[in-house]
Coordinates of C-alpha atoms and ligand atoms in Angstrom, one line a residue:
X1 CA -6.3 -18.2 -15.4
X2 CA -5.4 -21.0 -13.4
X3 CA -8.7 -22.4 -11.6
X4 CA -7.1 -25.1 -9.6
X5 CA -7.0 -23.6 -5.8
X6 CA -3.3 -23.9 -4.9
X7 CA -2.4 -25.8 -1.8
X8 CA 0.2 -25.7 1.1
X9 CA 2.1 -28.1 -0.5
X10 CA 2.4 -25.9 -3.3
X11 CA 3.3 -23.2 -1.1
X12 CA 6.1 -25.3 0.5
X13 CA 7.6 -26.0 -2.9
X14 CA 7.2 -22.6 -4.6
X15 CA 9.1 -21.3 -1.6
X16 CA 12.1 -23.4 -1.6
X17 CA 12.4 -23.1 -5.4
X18 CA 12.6 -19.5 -4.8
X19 CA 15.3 -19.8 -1.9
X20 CA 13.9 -20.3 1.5
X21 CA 15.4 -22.7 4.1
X22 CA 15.5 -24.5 6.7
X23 CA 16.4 -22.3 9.6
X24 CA 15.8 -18.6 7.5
X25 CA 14.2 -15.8 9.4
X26 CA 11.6 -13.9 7.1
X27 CA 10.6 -10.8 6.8
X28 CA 7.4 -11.6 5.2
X29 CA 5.3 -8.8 3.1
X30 CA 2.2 -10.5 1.0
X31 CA -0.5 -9.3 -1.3
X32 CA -2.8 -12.2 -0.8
X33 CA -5.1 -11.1 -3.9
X34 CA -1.5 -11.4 -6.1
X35 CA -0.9 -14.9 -4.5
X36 CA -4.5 -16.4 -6.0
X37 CA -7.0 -18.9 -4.6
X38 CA -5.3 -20.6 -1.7
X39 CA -6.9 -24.2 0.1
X40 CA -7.4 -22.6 3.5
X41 CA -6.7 -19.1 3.0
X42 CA -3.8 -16.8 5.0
X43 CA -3.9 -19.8 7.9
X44 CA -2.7 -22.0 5.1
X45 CA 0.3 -19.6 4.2
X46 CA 1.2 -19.1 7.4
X47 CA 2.1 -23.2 8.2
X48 CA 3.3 -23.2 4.3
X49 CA 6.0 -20.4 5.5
X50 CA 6.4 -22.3 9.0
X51 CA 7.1 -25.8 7.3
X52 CA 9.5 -24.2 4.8
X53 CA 11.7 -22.7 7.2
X54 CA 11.2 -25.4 9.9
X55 CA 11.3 -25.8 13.9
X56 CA 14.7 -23.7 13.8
X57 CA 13.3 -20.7 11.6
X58 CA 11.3 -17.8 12.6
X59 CA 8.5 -15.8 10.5
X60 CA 7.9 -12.1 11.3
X61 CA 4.9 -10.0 9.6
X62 CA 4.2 -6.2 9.9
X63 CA 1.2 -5.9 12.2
X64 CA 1.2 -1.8 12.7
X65 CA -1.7 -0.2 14.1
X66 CA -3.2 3.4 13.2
X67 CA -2.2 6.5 15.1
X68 CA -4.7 9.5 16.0
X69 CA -4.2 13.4 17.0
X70 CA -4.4 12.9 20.8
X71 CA -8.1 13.8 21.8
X72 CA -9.3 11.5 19.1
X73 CA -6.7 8.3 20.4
X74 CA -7.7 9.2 24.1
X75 CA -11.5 8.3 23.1
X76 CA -10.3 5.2 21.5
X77 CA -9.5 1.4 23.1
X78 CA -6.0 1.4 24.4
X79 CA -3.3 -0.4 22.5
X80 CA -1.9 -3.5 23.5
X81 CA -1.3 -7.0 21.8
X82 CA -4.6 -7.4 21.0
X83 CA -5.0 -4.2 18.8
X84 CA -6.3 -4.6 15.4
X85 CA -3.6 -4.4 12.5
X86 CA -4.1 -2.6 9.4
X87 CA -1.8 -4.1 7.5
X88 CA -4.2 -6.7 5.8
X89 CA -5.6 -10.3 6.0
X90 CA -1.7 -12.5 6.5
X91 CA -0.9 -9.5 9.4
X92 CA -4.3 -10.3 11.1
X93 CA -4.0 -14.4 10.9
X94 CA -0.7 -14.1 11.7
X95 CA -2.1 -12.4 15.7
X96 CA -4.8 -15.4 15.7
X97 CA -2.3 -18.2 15.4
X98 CA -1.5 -19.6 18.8
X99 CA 2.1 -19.8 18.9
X100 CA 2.3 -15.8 18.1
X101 CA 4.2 -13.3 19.8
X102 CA 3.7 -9.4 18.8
X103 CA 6.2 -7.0 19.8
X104 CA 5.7 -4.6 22.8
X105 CA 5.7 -1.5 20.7
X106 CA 3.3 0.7 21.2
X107 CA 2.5 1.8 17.2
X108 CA 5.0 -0.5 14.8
X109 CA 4.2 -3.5 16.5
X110 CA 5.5 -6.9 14.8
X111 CA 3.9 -10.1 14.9
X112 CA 6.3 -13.5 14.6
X113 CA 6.0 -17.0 14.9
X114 CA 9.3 -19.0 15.6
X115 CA 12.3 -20.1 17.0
X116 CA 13.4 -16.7 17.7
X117 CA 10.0 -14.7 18.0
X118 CA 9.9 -14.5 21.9
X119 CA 13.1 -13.1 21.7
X120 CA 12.5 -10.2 18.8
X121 CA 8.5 -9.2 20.3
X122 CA 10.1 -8.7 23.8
X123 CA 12.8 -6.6 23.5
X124 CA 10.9 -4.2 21.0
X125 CA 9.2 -2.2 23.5
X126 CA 8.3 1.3 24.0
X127 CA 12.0 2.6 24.4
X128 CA 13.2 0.9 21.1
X129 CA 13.3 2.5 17.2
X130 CA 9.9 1.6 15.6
X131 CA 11.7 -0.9 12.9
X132 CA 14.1 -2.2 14.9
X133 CA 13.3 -5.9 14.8
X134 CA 14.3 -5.7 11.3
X135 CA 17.7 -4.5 12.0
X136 CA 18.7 -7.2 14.1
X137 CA 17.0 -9.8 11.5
X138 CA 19.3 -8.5 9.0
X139 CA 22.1 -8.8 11.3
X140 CA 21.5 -12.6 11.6
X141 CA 21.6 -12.8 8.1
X142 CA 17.2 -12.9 7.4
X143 CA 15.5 -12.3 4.3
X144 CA 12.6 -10.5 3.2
X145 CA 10.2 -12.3 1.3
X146 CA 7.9 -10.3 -0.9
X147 CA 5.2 -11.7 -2.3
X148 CA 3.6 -10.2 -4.9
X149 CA 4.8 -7.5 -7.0
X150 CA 7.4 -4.6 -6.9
X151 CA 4.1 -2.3 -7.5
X152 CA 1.8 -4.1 -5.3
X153 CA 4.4 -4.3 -2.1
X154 CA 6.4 -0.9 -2.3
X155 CA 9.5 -1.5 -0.9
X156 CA 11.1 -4.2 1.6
X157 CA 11.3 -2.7 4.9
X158 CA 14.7 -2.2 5.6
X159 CA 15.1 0.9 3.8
X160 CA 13.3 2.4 7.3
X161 CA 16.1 0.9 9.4
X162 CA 18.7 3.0 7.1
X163 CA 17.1 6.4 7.5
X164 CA 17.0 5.6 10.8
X165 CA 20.5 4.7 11.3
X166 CA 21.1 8.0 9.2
X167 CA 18.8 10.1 11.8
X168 CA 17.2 11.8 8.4
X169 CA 14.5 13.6 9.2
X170 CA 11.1 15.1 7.8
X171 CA 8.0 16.5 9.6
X172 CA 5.3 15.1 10.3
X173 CA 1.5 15.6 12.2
X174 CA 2.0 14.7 15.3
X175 CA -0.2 11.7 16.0
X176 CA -0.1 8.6 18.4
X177 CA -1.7 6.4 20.9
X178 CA -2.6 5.4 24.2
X179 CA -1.5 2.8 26.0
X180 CA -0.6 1.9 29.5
X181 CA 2.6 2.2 31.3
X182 CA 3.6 1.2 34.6
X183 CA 0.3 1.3 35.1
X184 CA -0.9 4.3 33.6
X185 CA -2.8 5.6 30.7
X186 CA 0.4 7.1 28.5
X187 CA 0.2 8.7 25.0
X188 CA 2.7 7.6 22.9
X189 CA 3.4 10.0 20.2
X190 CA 4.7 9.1 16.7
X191 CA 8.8 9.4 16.7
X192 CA 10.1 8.4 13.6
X193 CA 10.2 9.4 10.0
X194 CA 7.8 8.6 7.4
X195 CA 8.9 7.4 3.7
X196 CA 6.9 8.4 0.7
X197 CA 5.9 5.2 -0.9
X198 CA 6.8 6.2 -4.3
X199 CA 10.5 6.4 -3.3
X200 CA 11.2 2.6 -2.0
X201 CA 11.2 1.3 -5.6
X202 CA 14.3 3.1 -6.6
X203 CA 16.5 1.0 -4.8
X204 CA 15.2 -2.1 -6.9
X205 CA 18.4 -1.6 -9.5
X206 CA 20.8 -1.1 -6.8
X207 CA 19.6 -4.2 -5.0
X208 CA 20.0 -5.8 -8.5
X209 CA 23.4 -4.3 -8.9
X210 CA 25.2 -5.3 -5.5
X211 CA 23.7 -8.9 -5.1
X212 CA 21.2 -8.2 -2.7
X213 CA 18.2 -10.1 -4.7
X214 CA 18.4 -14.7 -4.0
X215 CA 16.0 -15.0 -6.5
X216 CA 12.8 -13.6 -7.8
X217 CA 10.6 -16.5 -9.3
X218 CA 6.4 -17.4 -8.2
X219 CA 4.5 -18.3 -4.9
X220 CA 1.0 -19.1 -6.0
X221 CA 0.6 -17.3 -8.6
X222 CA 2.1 -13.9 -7.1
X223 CA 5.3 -12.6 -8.7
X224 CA 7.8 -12.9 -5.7
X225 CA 11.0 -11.8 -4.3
X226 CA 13.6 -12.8 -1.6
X227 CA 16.6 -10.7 -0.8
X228 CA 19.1 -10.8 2.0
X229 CA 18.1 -8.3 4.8
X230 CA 21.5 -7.3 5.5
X231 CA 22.1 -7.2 1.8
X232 CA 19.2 -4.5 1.2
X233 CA 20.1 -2.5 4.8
X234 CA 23.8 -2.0 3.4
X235 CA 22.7 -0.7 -0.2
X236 CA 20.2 1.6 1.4
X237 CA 22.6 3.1 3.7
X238 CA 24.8 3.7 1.5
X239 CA 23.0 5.3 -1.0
X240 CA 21.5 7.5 1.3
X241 CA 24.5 8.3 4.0
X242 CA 26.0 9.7 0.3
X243 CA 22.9 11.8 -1.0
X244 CA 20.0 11.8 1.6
X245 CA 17.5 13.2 -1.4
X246 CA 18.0 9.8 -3.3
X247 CA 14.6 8.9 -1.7
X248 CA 13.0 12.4 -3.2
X249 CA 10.2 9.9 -5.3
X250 CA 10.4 13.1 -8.0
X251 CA 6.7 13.7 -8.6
X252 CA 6.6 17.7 -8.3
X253 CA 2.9 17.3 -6.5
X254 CA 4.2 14.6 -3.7
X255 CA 3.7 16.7 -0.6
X256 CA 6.4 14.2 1.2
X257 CA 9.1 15.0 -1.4
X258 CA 8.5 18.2 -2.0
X259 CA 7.9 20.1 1.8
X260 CA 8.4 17.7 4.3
X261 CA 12.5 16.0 4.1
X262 CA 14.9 18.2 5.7
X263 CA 16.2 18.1 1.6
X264 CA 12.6 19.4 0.9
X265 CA 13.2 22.6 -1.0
X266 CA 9.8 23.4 -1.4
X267 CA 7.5 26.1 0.3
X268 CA 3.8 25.8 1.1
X269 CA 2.9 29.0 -0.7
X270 CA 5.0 28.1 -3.5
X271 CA 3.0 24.7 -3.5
X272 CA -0.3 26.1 -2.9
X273 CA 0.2 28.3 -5.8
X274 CA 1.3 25.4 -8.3
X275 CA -1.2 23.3 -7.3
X276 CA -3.8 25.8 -7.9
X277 CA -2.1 27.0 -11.7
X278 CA -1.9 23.5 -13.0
X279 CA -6.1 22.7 -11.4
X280 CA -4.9 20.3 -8.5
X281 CA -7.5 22.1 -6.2
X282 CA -7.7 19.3 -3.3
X283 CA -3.8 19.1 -3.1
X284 CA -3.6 23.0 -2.8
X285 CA -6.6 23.0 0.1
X286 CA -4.3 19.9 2.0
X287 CA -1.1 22.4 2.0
X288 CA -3.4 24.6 2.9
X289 CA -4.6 23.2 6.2
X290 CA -0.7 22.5 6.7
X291 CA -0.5 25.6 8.1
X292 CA -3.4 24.7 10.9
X293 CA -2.2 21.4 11.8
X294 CA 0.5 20.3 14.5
X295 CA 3.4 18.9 12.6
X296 CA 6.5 17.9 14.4
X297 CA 10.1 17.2 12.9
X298 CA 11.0 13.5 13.2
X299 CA 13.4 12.0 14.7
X300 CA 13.4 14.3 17.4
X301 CA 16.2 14.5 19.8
X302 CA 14.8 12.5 22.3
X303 CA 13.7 9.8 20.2
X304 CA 15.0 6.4 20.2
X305 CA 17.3 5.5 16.7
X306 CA 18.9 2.2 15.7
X307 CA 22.6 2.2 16.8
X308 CA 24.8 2.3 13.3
X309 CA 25.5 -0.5 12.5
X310 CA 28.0 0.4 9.3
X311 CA 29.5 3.2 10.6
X312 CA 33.3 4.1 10.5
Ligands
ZN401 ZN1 7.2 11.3 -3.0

């Protein structure tokens, strides 16, 4: 183990040698236990990424807040831009920095630094698909950059964007948050489909396949990746536009996979039953209370989808 605590000048170098430019817009996703000791923590990696891509280049982060069934989100603090993030220690540093905007969204919100940042946050708003933002990075050519490793960071978040350009849908508990609108208290209910995180992996060898991966190489000490967003959105699409049950993760006791696509072919009594014959008590009492709990089929038809970008 390396003991030396790695620096921002590190940072800078590790991430051009691995691809990123001057200009890029990144999709960043980080594991900062992968990435090791860093000399002033997540602040640190957050001016290493700004100096790599420079004054003309823009950074965006997840920073997602948790939903709630509605009597529990009505009891707790309204969401806005100041909403604590879930999605870990960069997401969070990234909302204290003072140049950072956060999208509008009430639930998916996205935090970004940069040239273009104003321009993303703002028009992600209430009336837009949760993942939009990374639709129209990937449409001026950004990047993801993962760092850390395939099984650490599931996935590179555009595969979300393709099943919703696809409207595929599963079912889901219906689950939001408040938040005010034209000046009223307004629940916001969950309106997009969810993606077991077992499934996002199988794309890796047709990422490989069709060019999508610049390089994979180190930052710190974290394995790391950087594809082109476009690159990934297009493979995804159409994988999925062909066989919509590519992203079935094929564990026979995912609940996701097996009951809740529309390509689901399970049934919860078929399920409960399984569970119970091979001893997987806790998963057969969750199917269970299935039956008790709302659950709504998302997209609905009112919700808001990315426009297709790639149809014919
Ligand atoms: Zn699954």
């Amino acid at each position: 183990m390396d003991k030396k605590p790695i620096t921002k000048a590190g940072l800078v170098s590790d991430l051009r040698n691995l691809g990123v430019r001057q200009g890029d817009i990144l999709n960043v996703k980080c594991s900062m236990r992968s990435l090791g000791k860093v000399e002033g923590g997540a602040a640190a990696l957050i001016e290493a990424l700004l100096e790599a891509v420079g004054a003309e280049g823009t950074i965006v982060t997840d920073s997602f807040i948790k939903v709630y069934k509605p009597y529990v989100a009505k009891k707790m603090p309204l969401a806005d831009d100041n909403s604590f993030s879930y999605c870990g220690v960069l997401a969070n540093e990234m909302l204290k920095h003072p140049k950072v905007e956060r999208s509008r969204h009430p639930v998916q919100k996205f935090a970004a630094i940069g040239k273009y940042a104003k321009e993303f946050c703002e028009n992600h708003t209430d009336e837009s698909y949760a993942y939009d933002i990374l639709r129209i990075m990937a449409l001026k050519g950004g990047k993801n950059l993962k760092i850390g490793s395939d099984e650490q960071i599931p996935g590179v978040g555009t595969t979300h964007v393709a099943i919703g350009m696809l409207k595929l849908r599963n079912s889901r508990p219906y689950l939001g948050v408040y938040y005010m609108k034209n000046g009223r208290k307004t629940f916001f209910r969950r309106d997009w489909a969810g993606i077991c995180a077992a499934s996002f992996n199988k794309f890796l060898p047709y990422y490989e396949k069709n060019g999508d991966i610049i390089a994979r190489g180190k930052v710190g000490n974290a394995d790391s990746m950087l594809t082109s967003m476009r690159g990934t959105l297009k493979t995804e699409y159409d994988i999925l536009k062909k066989d919509p049950s590519f992203l079935d993760c094929g564990d026979p006791f995912c609940v996701d996979c097996r009951l809740n696509w529309e390509f689901s072919r399970g049934t919860k009594p078929g399920f409960i039953l399984k569970s119970l014959l091979h001893g997987k008590l806790m998963k057969a009492v969750f199917v269970a209370r299935m039956f008790y709990k709302k659950y709504v089929t998302l997209p609905d038809k009112d919700s808001k989808l990315p426009p297709d970008d790639f149809a014919e």
